[in-house]
C-alpha cells in the first residue's frame, strides 16, 4: 500500500510554505484540491494573507494555483473557497462591544461572542489613487479577480457553488447588504474532468459554521464543505488523492479520510500542523477501523 506521494506522507499535514512544498509533488498525482486560502488582512501568523497590498496577495495566490496545475491528474478538479474584503481597516476587537449595534437590543452581543473575541490582524486600507478599485471603501472583488487571472493563465472555470451560511458572522449598522454567503469556485485543466452526474451537484449549499475541540482555528470552514467538494468528483477510495495547500486545522483531511480518500495537507503554522495531525491520528485510530469493518460487512452481505 502506498503511504507517500513524493516526499510527503499520506494522511498527514506537512509543515511549510505551500509554494515551496508543491514542487515536491509528482506531476499528475492529485485528483482533487479543496482549499480556503487565508483571507486578505485577517491573518495573525506568517504566510499568505499578511500582505499590505492586495495586489501582492492576489499574485501570491495565483502563483500557488498555477504551480498546482501540472500536479493535477488529467481529470482532476480544484475547489477554491475565498472570502472578499472591503478596502477599509480591520481593527474590531473586544473593546468594540461598547460601539456595537448588534444583538436584539442593538447594544451588543454577549461579551464572549466570537464577533468580538476572534483574533484579527490590524489591517489598514490600501489606497492607490492611480487604481480605481483601490479606493477607500470599495469591495475589492478579490475572489473574482483571482479566478479571472487563473482562467487567463489556462484554467477552465467550470462553475461555482454558493455556501449559504445558516449562522453567519453578525454585522452591525452598515450601508450595504449583510453578508451571509461565500462562493466556492470549481476549476479544471480540461473540460473532460471527472464529476458526479447523478444525483446532480446543486449550486446552493446551505449549512452552518461549526466549532471544533482542541486548538482553535478561527477561520476554518465546516467539514460539510470539503465533503461535498470531494463527493462531487464522483470517485472515492485510497487511489483518490485530495490536497489542501492551506490545510489550517485539517478539516479537508478529515472529510477526505471519512470518504476513504487519501490526503495531503500543507500548512505553514506549526501549531496548526501539530493540532491537525493529532486530529487525523485520532480519526485513523477510531473512525477508520469502523469504516473498514462496515465496508467489509457490506461486501459480504452483497
mmCIF file of C-alpha atoms in Angstrom:
data_model
loop_
_atom_site.group_PDB
_atom_site.id
_atom_site.type_symbol
_atom_site.label_atom_id
_atom_site.label_comp_id
_atom_site.label_asym_id
_atom_site.label_seq_id
_atom_site.Cartn_x
_atom_site.Cartn_y
_atom_site.Cartn_z
ATOM 1 C CA UNK A 1 0.000 0.000 0.000
ATOM 2 C CA UNK A 2 1.391 3.404 -0.992
ATOM 3 C CA UNK A 3 1.885 5.673 2.030
ATOM 4 C CA UNK A 4 3.751 8.522 0.348
ATOM 5 C CA UNK A 5 3.451 10.709 -2.707
ATOM 6 C CA UNK A 6 6.816 12.182 -3.471
ATOM 7 C CA UNK A 7 8.375 13.132 -0.124
ATOM 8 C CA UNK A 8 5.001 13.638 1.577
ATOM 9 C CA UNK A 9 3.366 11.108 3.870
ATOM 10 C CA UNK A 10 -0.252 10.413 3.037
ATOM 11 C CA UNK A 11 -2.974 11.309 5.513
ATOM 12 C CA UNK A 12 -0.704 13.787 7.275
ATOM 13 C CA UNK A 13 -0.128 17.533 7.164
ATOM 14 C CA UNK A 14 3.387 18.628 6.187
ATOM 15 C CA UNK A 15 4.756 21.849 7.648
ATOM 16 C CA UNK A 16 5.959 24.610 5.370
ATOM 17 C CA UNK A 17 5.088 27.266 2.803
ATOM 18 C CA UNK A 18 2.924 25.536 0.197
ATOM 19 C CA UNK A 19 4.636 27.408 -2.640
ATOM 20 C CA UNK A 20 7.903 25.721 -1.602
ATOM 21 C CA UNK A 21 6.312 22.300 -0.977
ATOM 22 C CA UNK A 22 4.223 21.991 -4.153
ATOM 23 C CA UNK A 23 7.263 21.361 -6.423
ATOM 24 C CA UNK A 24 7.902 18.144 -4.475
ATOM 25 C CA UNK A 25 4.627 16.639 -5.688
ATOM 26 C CA UNK A 26 4.934 14.372 -8.739
ATOM 27 C CA UNK A 27 3.177 15.645 -11.847
ATOM 28 C CA UNK A 28 -0.295 14.205 -12.343
ATOM 29 C CA UNK A 29 -0.582 12.973 -8.756
ATOM 30 C CA UNK A 30 -3.561 14.899 -7.320
ATOM 31 C CA UNK A 31 -7.246 14.248 -8.011
ATOM 32 C CA UNK A 32 -8.986 16.961 -6.013
ATOM 33 C CA UNK A 33 -7.791 20.222 -4.488
ATOM 34 C CA UNK A 34 -10.094 21.682 -1.845
ATOM 35 C CA UNK A 35 -8.838 24.775 -0.082
ATOM 36 C CA UNK A 36 -9.708 28.067 1.531
ATOM 37 C CA UNK A 37 -6.679 30.367 1.405
ATOM 38 C CA UNK A 38 -6.237 32.867 4.242
ATOM 39 C CA UNK A 39 -8.356 35.925 3.598
ATOM 40 C CA UNK A 40 -6.554 39.180 2.938
ATOM 41 C CA UNK A 41 -5.605 41.155 6.029
ATOM 42 C CA UNK A 42 -7.122 38.781 8.584
ATOM 43 C CA UNK A 43 -4.165 36.528 9.348
ATOM 44 C CA UNK A 44 -2.103 36.967 12.513
ATOM 45 C CA UNK A 45 0.536 34.323 11.755
ATOM 46 C CA UNK A 46 3.065 34.299 8.919
ATOM 47 C CA UNK A 47 2.314 33.480 5.315
ATOM 48 C CA UNK A 48 -0.221 34.402 2.659
ATOM 49 C CA UNK A 49 -2.815 36.950 3.751
ATOM 50 C CA UNK A 50 -0.438 39.255 5.588
ATOM 51 C CA UNK A 51 0.442 41.403 2.547
ATOM 52 C CA UNK A 52 -0.289 45.123 2.859
ATOM 53 C CA UNK A 53 -1.035 45.424 -0.859
ATOM 54 C CA UNK A 54 -3.938 43.234 -2.044
ATOM 55 C CA UNK A 55 -2.292 43.022 -5.478
ATOM 56 C CA UNK A 56 0.641 41.171 -3.904
ATOM 57 C CA UNK A 57 -1.834 38.900 -2.128
ATOM 58 C CA UNK A 58 -3.516 38.016 -5.435
ATOM 59 C CA UNK A 59 -0.181 37.397 -7.168
ATOM 60 C CA UNK A 60 0.855 35.018 -4.399
ATOM 61 C CA UNK A 61 -2.377 33.041 -4.689
ATOM 62 C CA UNK A 62 -2.113 32.957 -8.471
ATOM 63 C CA UNK A 63 1.405 31.541 -8.188
ATOM 64 C CA UNK A 64 0.194 28.812 -5.814
ATOM 65 C CA UNK A 65 -2.612 27.616 -8.071
ATOM 66 C CA UNK A 66 -0.535 27.815 -11.230
ATOM 67 C CA UNK A 67 2.134 25.686 -9.514
ATOM 68 C CA UNK A 68 -0.607 23.166 -8.727
ATOM 69 C CA UNK A 69 -1.867 22.849 -12.295
ATOM 70 C CA UNK A 70 0.732 20.316 -13.520
ATOM 71 C CA UNK A 71 0.311 18.334 -10.298
ATOM 72 C CA UNK A 72 -3.351 17.636 -11.103
ATOM 73 C CA UNK A 73 -4.307 14.418 -12.806
ATOM 74 C CA UNK A 74 -5.774 14.993 -16.298
ATOM 75 C CA UNK A 75 -9.316 14.660 -14.942
ATOM 76 C CA UNK A 76 -8.605 16.443 -11.656
ATOM 77 C CA UNK A 77 -10.508 19.414 -10.232
ATOM 78 C CA UNK A 78 -9.838 22.375 -7.948
ATOM 79 C CA UNK A 79 -12.286 23.927 -5.485
ATOM 80 C CA UNK A 80 -11.405 27.387 -4.080
ATOM 81 C CA UNK A 81 -13.363 28.973 -1.223
ATOM 82 C CA UNK A 82 -12.265 32.581 -0.764
ATOM 83 C CA UNK A 83 -13.925 35.444 1.067
ATOM 84 C CA UNK A 84 -13.837 39.025 -0.136
ATOM 85 C CA UNK A 85 -12.724 42.166 1.696
ATOM 86 C CA UNK A 86 -13.638 45.825 1.807
ATOM 87 C CA UNK A 87 -10.805 48.309 1.445
ATOM 88 C CA UNK A 88 -11.283 49.537 4.993
ATOM 89 C CA UNK A 89 -9.346 48.962 8.223
ATOM 90 C CA UNK A 90 -9.855 45.834 10.311
ATOM 91 C CA UNK A 91 -9.496 46.816 13.947
ATOM 92 C CA UNK A 92 -12.572 45.313 15.613
ATOM 93 C CA UNK A 93 -11.690 43.783 18.985
ATOM 94 C CA UNK A 94 -13.025 43.052 22.450
ATOM 95 C CA UNK A 95 -13.317 46.748 23.316
ATOM 96 C CA UNK A 96 -15.521 47.293 20.256
ATOM 97 C CA UNK A 97 -18.606 45.954 22.020
ATOM 98 C CA UNK A 98 -19.337 49.379 23.514
ATOM 99 C CA UNK A 99 -19.847 50.735 19.986
ATOM 100 C CA UNK A 100 -21.806 47.757 18.687
ATOM 101 C CA UNK A 101 -25.310 47.877 17.224
ATOM 102 C CA UNK A 102 -25.601 44.078 17.146
ATOM 103 C CA UNK A 103 -27.980 41.922 19.155
ATOM 104 C CA UNK A 104 -31.721 42.041 19.883
ATOM 105 C CA UNK A 105 -31.429 45.240 21.933
ATOM 106 C CA UNK A 106 -28.962 46.847 19.482
ATOM 107 C CA UNK A 107 -26.357 47.405 22.194
ATOM 108 C CA UNK A 108 -24.062 44.486 21.501
ATOM 109 C CA UNK A 109 -23.896 40.721 21.723
ATOM 110 C CA UNK A 110 -22.584 38.766 24.708
ATOM 111 C CA UNK A 111 -19.029 39.820 25.634
ATOM 112 C CA UNK A 112 -17.676 36.355 24.764
ATOM 113 C CA UNK A 113 -19.251 36.293 21.296
ATOM 114 C CA UNK A 114 -16.732 35.499 18.538
ATOM 115 C CA UNK A 115 -17.692 38.767 16.791
ATOM 116 C CA UNK A 116 -15.548 40.424 19.496
ATOM 117 C CA UNK A 117 -13.164 37.693 20.649
ATOM 118 C CA UNK A 118 -11.948 36.344 17.275
ATOM 119 C CA UNK A 119 -8.273 37.302 16.833
ATOM 120 C CA UNK A 120 -7.841 39.644 13.876
ATOM 121 C CA UNK A 121 -4.928 41.376 12.246
ATOM 122 C CA UNK A 122 -4.939 45.167 12.386
ATOM 123 C CA UNK A 123 -5.253 45.581 8.635
ATOM 124 C CA UNK A 124 -5.148 49.041 7.119
ATOM 125 C CA UNK A 125 -6.909 50.146 3.972
ATOM 126 C CA UNK A 126 -4.558 50.137 0.978
ATOM 127 C CA UNK A 127 -5.111 53.251 -1.106
ATOM 128 C CA UNK A 128 -3.651 53.794 -4.567
ATOM 129 C CA UNK A 129 -5.216 56.828 -6.318
ATOM 130 C CA UNK A 130 -3.999 55.528 -9.681
ATOM 131 C CA UNK A 131 -6.102 52.359 -9.308
ATOM 132 C CA UNK A 132 -9.836 53.000 -9.138
ATOM 133 C CA UNK A 133 -10.522 49.652 -7.452
ATOM 134 C CA UNK A 134 -8.111 50.537 -4.635
ATOM 135 C CA UNK A 135 -10.153 53.474 -3.378
ATOM 136 C CA UNK A 136 -11.307 53.549 0.224
ATOM 137 C CA UNK A 137 -14.482 51.608 0.989
ATOM 138 C CA UNK A 138 -14.534 49.541 -2.193
ATOM 139 C CA UNK A 139 -15.472 45.871 -2.085
ATOM 140 C CA UNK A 140 -12.284 44.584 -3.711
ATOM 141 C CA UNK A 141 -13.732 41.565 -5.576
ATOM 142 C CA UNK A 142 -10.653 39.553 -4.645
ATOM 143 C CA UNK A 143 -12.158 36.109 -5.366
ATOM 144 C CA UNK A 144 -13.339 37.199 -8.810
ATOM 145 C CA UNK A 145 -10.000 38.845 -9.639
ATOM 146 C CA UNK A 146 -8.173 35.653 -8.664
ATOM 147 C CA UNK A 147 -10.448 33.369 -10.670
ATOM 148 C CA UNK A 148 -10.258 35.552 -13.788
ATOM 149 C CA UNK A 149 -6.460 35.646 -13.564
ATOM 150 C CA UNK A 150 -6.340 31.831 -13.276
ATOM 151 C CA UNK A 151 -8.654 31.474 -16.270
ATOM 152 C CA UNK A 152 -6.395 33.852 -18.204
ATOM 153 C CA UNK A 153 -3.449 31.582 -17.343
ATOM 154 C CA UNK A 154 -5.062 28.365 -18.569
ATOM 155 C CA UNK A 155 -7.506 27.024 -16.006
ATOM 156 C CA UNK A 156 -11.090 26.349 -17.044
ATOM 157 C CA UNK A 157 -13.682 27.926 -14.781
ATOM 158 C CA UNK A 158 -16.325 25.210 -14.583
ATOM 159 C CA UNK A 159 -18.784 26.727 -12.143
ATOM 160 C CA UNK A 160 -19.401 27.918 -8.633
ATOM 161 C CA UNK A 161 -21.375 26.806 -5.625
ATOM 162 C CA UNK A 162 -22.773 29.276 -3.115
ATOM 163 C CA UNK A 163 -22.332 28.428 0.547
ATOM 164 C CA UNK A 164 -25.358 29.924 2.298
ATOM 165 C CA UNK A 165 -24.385 30.181 5.960
ATOM 166 C CA UNK A 166 -27.096 29.315 8.456
ATOM 167 C CA UNK A 167 -25.216 31.181 11.203
ATOM 168 C CA UNK A 168 -23.185 33.952 9.532
ATOM 169 C CA UNK A 169 -20.935 36.299 11.439
ATOM 170 C CA UNK A 170 -23.145 39.171 12.645
ATOM 171 C CA UNK A 171 -22.591 42.639 11.240
ATOM 172 C CA UNK A 172 -23.614 45.999 12.672
ATOM 173 C CA UNK A 173 -25.138 49.043 11.014
ATOM 174 C CA UNK A 174 -23.648 49.413 7.550
ATOM 175 C CA UNK A 175 -24.747 50.877 4.221
ATOM 176 C CA UNK A 176 -24.532 47.574 2.331
ATOM 177 C CA UNK A 177 -26.067 44.086 2.406
ATOM 178 C CA UNK A 178 -25.101 41.930 5.369
ATOM 179 C CA UNK A 179 -23.026 39.040 4.043
ATOM 180 C CA UNK A 180 -24.458 35.561 4.576
ATOM 181 C CA UNK A 181 -22.728 33.619 1.821
ATOM 182 C CA UNK A 182 -19.397 32.753 0.224
ATOM 183 C CA UNK A 183 -18.611 31.349 -3.202
ATOM 184 C CA UNK A 184 -16.729 28.117 -3.878
ATOM 185 C CA UNK A 185 -15.233 28.114 -7.377
ATOM 186 C CA UNK A 186 -14.685 24.981 -9.455
ATOM 187 C CA UNK A 187 -11.728 24.885 -11.863
ATOM 188 C CA UNK A 188 -10.162 22.168 -14.002
ATOM 189 C CA UNK A 189 -7.375 21.612 -16.520
ATOM 190 C CA UNK A 190 -9.725 20.079 -19.063
ATOM 191 C CA UNK A 191 -13.425 20.107 -19.910
ATOM 192 C CA UNK A 192 -13.239 16.317 -19.695
ATOM 193 C CA UNK A 193 -12.700 16.329 -15.929
ATOM 194 C CA UNK A 194 -14.328 13.850 -13.560
ATOM 195 C CA UNK A 195 -17.563 14.947 -11.927
ATOM 196 C CA UNK A 196 -20.629 13.393 -10.371
ATOM 197 C CA UNK A 197 -23.642 13.500 -12.654
ATOM 198 C CA UNK A 198 -26.250 11.549 -10.663
ATOM 199 C CA UNK A 199 -27.525 12.962 -8.453
ATOM 200 C CA UNK A 200 -26.553 16.341 -9.910
ATOM 201 C CA UNK A 201 -24.498 18.716 -7.791
ATOM 202 C CA UNK A 202 -26.652 21.708 -6.866
ATOM 203 C CA UNK A 203 -25.243 25.229 -6.889
ATOM 204 C CA UNK A 204 -26.509 26.420 -3.467
ATOM 205 C CA UNK A 205 -25.246 24.646 -0.355
ATOM 206 C CA UNK A 206 -26.772 25.519 2.992
ATOM 207 C CA UNK A 207 -25.125 24.515 6.254
ATOM 208 C CA UNK A 208 -23.823 26.273 9.377
ATOM 209 C CA UNK A 209 -20.364 27.071 10.613
ATOM 210 C CA UNK A 210 -19.115 24.777 13.354
ATOM 211 C CA UNK A 211 -16.672 24.710 16.242
ATOM 212 C CA UNK A 212 -14.030 22.056 16.856
ATOM 213 C CA UNK A 213 -12.447 20.724 20.021
ATOM 214 C CA UNK A 214 -8.801 21.340 20.813
ATOM 215 C CA UNK A 215 -6.577 24.040 19.357
ATOM 216 C CA UNK A 216 -8.872 26.715 17.884
ATOM 217 C CA UNK A 217 -8.730 27.855 14.279
ATOM 218 C CA UNK A 218 -10.935 30.901 13.801
ATOM 219 C CA UNK A 219 -11.125 30.847 10.006
ATOM 220 C CA UNK A 220 -11.907 27.212 9.253
ATOM 221 C CA UNK A 221 -14.719 26.050 7.022
ATOM 222 C CA UNK A 222 -17.129 23.365 8.263
ATOM 223 C CA UNK A 223 -16.476 19.719 7.382
ATOM 224 C CA UNK A 224 -19.580 19.652 5.186
ATOM 225 C CA UNK A 225 -17.928 21.974 2.654
ATOM 226 C CA UNK A 226 -14.949 19.784 1.679
ATOM 227 C CA UNK A 227 -17.130 16.689 1.964
ATOM 228 C CA UNK A 228 -19.426 17.994 -0.775
ATOM 229 C CA UNK A 229 -16.489 19.120 -2.908
ATOM 230 C CA UNK A 230 -14.846 15.702 -2.730
ATOM 231 C CA UNK A 231 -18.090 13.823 -3.349
ATOM 232 C CA UNK A 232 -18.689 15.968 -6.432
ATOM 233 C CA UNK A 233 -15.622 14.342 -8.030
ATOM 234 C CA UNK A 234 -17.711 11.202 -8.499
ATOM 235 C CA UNK A 235 -14.975 8.841 -7.321
ATOM 236 C CA UNK A 236 -13.667 7.698 -3.945
ATOM 237 C CA UNK A 237 -11.160 5.277 -2.482
ATOM 238 C CA UNK A 238 -7.487 5.315 -1.434
ATOM 239 C CA UNK A 239 -6.395 5.948 -5.031
ATOM 240 C CA UNK A 240 -8.194 9.308 -4.987
ATOM 241 C CA UNK A 241 -5.721 11.888 -3.631
ATOM 242 C CA UNK A 242 -7.113 15.049 -2.048
ATOM 243 C CA UNK A 243 -4.822 18.028 -1.410
ATOM 244 C CA UNK A 244 -5.290 21.164 0.663
ATOM 245 C CA UNK A 245 -2.309 23.515 0.254
ATOM 246 C CA UNK A 246 -3.666 25.801 3.023
ATOM 247 C CA UNK A 247 -4.617 22.983 5.373
ATOM 248 C CA UNK A 248 -5.237 25.016 8.531
ATOM 249 C CA UNK A 249 -6.971 22.817 11.092
ATOM 250 C CA UNK A 250 -7.023 19.833 8.725
ATOM 251 C CA UNK A 251 -10.760 19.844 8.020
ATOM 252 C CA UNK A 252 -10.306 18.834 4.371
ATOM 253 C CA UNK A 253 -8.214 15.886 5.561
ATOM 254 C CA UNK A 254 -10.902 14.747 7.989
ATOM 255 C CA UNK A 255 -13.536 14.896 5.237
ATOM 256 C CA UNK A 256 -11.271 13.072 2.762
ATOM 257 C CA UNK A 257 -10.466 10.241 5.157
ATOM 258 C CA UNK A 258 -14.123 9.769 6.114
ATOM 259 C CA UNK A 259 -14.787 9.289 2.396
ATOM 260 C CA UNK A 260 -11.909 6.747 2.253
ATOM 261 C CA UNK A 261 -9.768 9.029 0.072
ATOM 262 C CA UNK A 262 -6.077 9.742 0.653
ATOM 263 C CA UNK A 263 -4.991 13.158 1.862
ATOM 264 C CA UNK A 264 -2.026 15.501 1.694
ATOM 265 C CA UNK A 265 -2.029 18.796 3.586
ATOM 266 C CA UNK A 266 0.421 21.699 3.596
ATOM 267 C CA UNK A 267 0.369 24.252 6.425
ATOM 268 C CA UNK A 268 2.829 26.969 7.429
ATOM 269 C CA UNK A 269 1.663 27.361 11.052
ATOM 270 C CA UNK A 270 3.418 24.732 13.237
ATOM 271 C CA UNK A 271 0.731 24.942 15.922
ATOM 272 C CA UNK A 272 -1.979 24.036 13.412
ATOM 273 C CA UNK A 273 0.197 21.307 11.865
ATOM 274 C CA UNK A 274 0.537 19.603 15.237
ATOM 275 C CA UNK A 275 -3.158 20.008 16.075
ATOM 276 C CA UNK A 276 -4.429 18.793 12.696
ATOM 277 C CA UNK A 277 -2.150 15.745 12.675
ATOM 278 C CA UNK A 278 -3.417 14.890 16.132
ATOM 279 C CA UNK A 279 -6.994 15.042 14.796
ATOM 280 C CA UNK A 280 -6.070 12.872 11.809
ATOM 281 C CA UNK A 281 -4.320 10.327 14.037
ATOM 282 C CA UNK A 282 -7.369 10.118 16.282
ATOM 283 C CA UNK A 283 -9.598 9.596 13.242
ATOM 284 C CA UNK A 284 -7.341 6.807 11.940
ATOM 285 C CA UNK A 285 -7.473 5.077 15.323
ATOM 286 C CA UNK A 286 -11.216 5.391 15.917
ATOM 287 C CA UNK A 287 -13.356 6.089 12.857
ATOM 288 C CA UNK A 288 -11.396 4.374 10.096
ATOM 289 C CA UNK A 289 -11.394 0.839 11.627
ATOM 290 C CA UNK A 290 -15.174 1.075 11.991
ATOM 291 C CA UNK A 291 -15.468 2.366 8.426
ATOM 292 C CA UNK A 292 -13.428 -0.511 7.035
ATOM 293 C CA UNK A 293 -15.374 -3.032 9.112
ATOM 294 C CA UNK A 294 -18.689 -1.676 7.822
ATOM 295 C CA UNK A 295 -17.432 -1.750 4.223
ATOM 296 C CA UNK A 296 -16.276 -5.351 4.621
ATOM 297 C CA UNK A 297 -19.607 -6.402 6.102
ATOM 298 C CA UNK A 298 -21.498 -4.726 3.288
ATOM 299 C CA UNK A 299 -19.378 -6.563 0.700
ATOM 300 C CA UNK A 300 -20.015 -9.892 2.445
ATOM 301 C CA UNK A 301 -23.751 -9.282 2.559
ATOM 302 C CA UNK A 302 -23.760 -8.195 -1.087
#
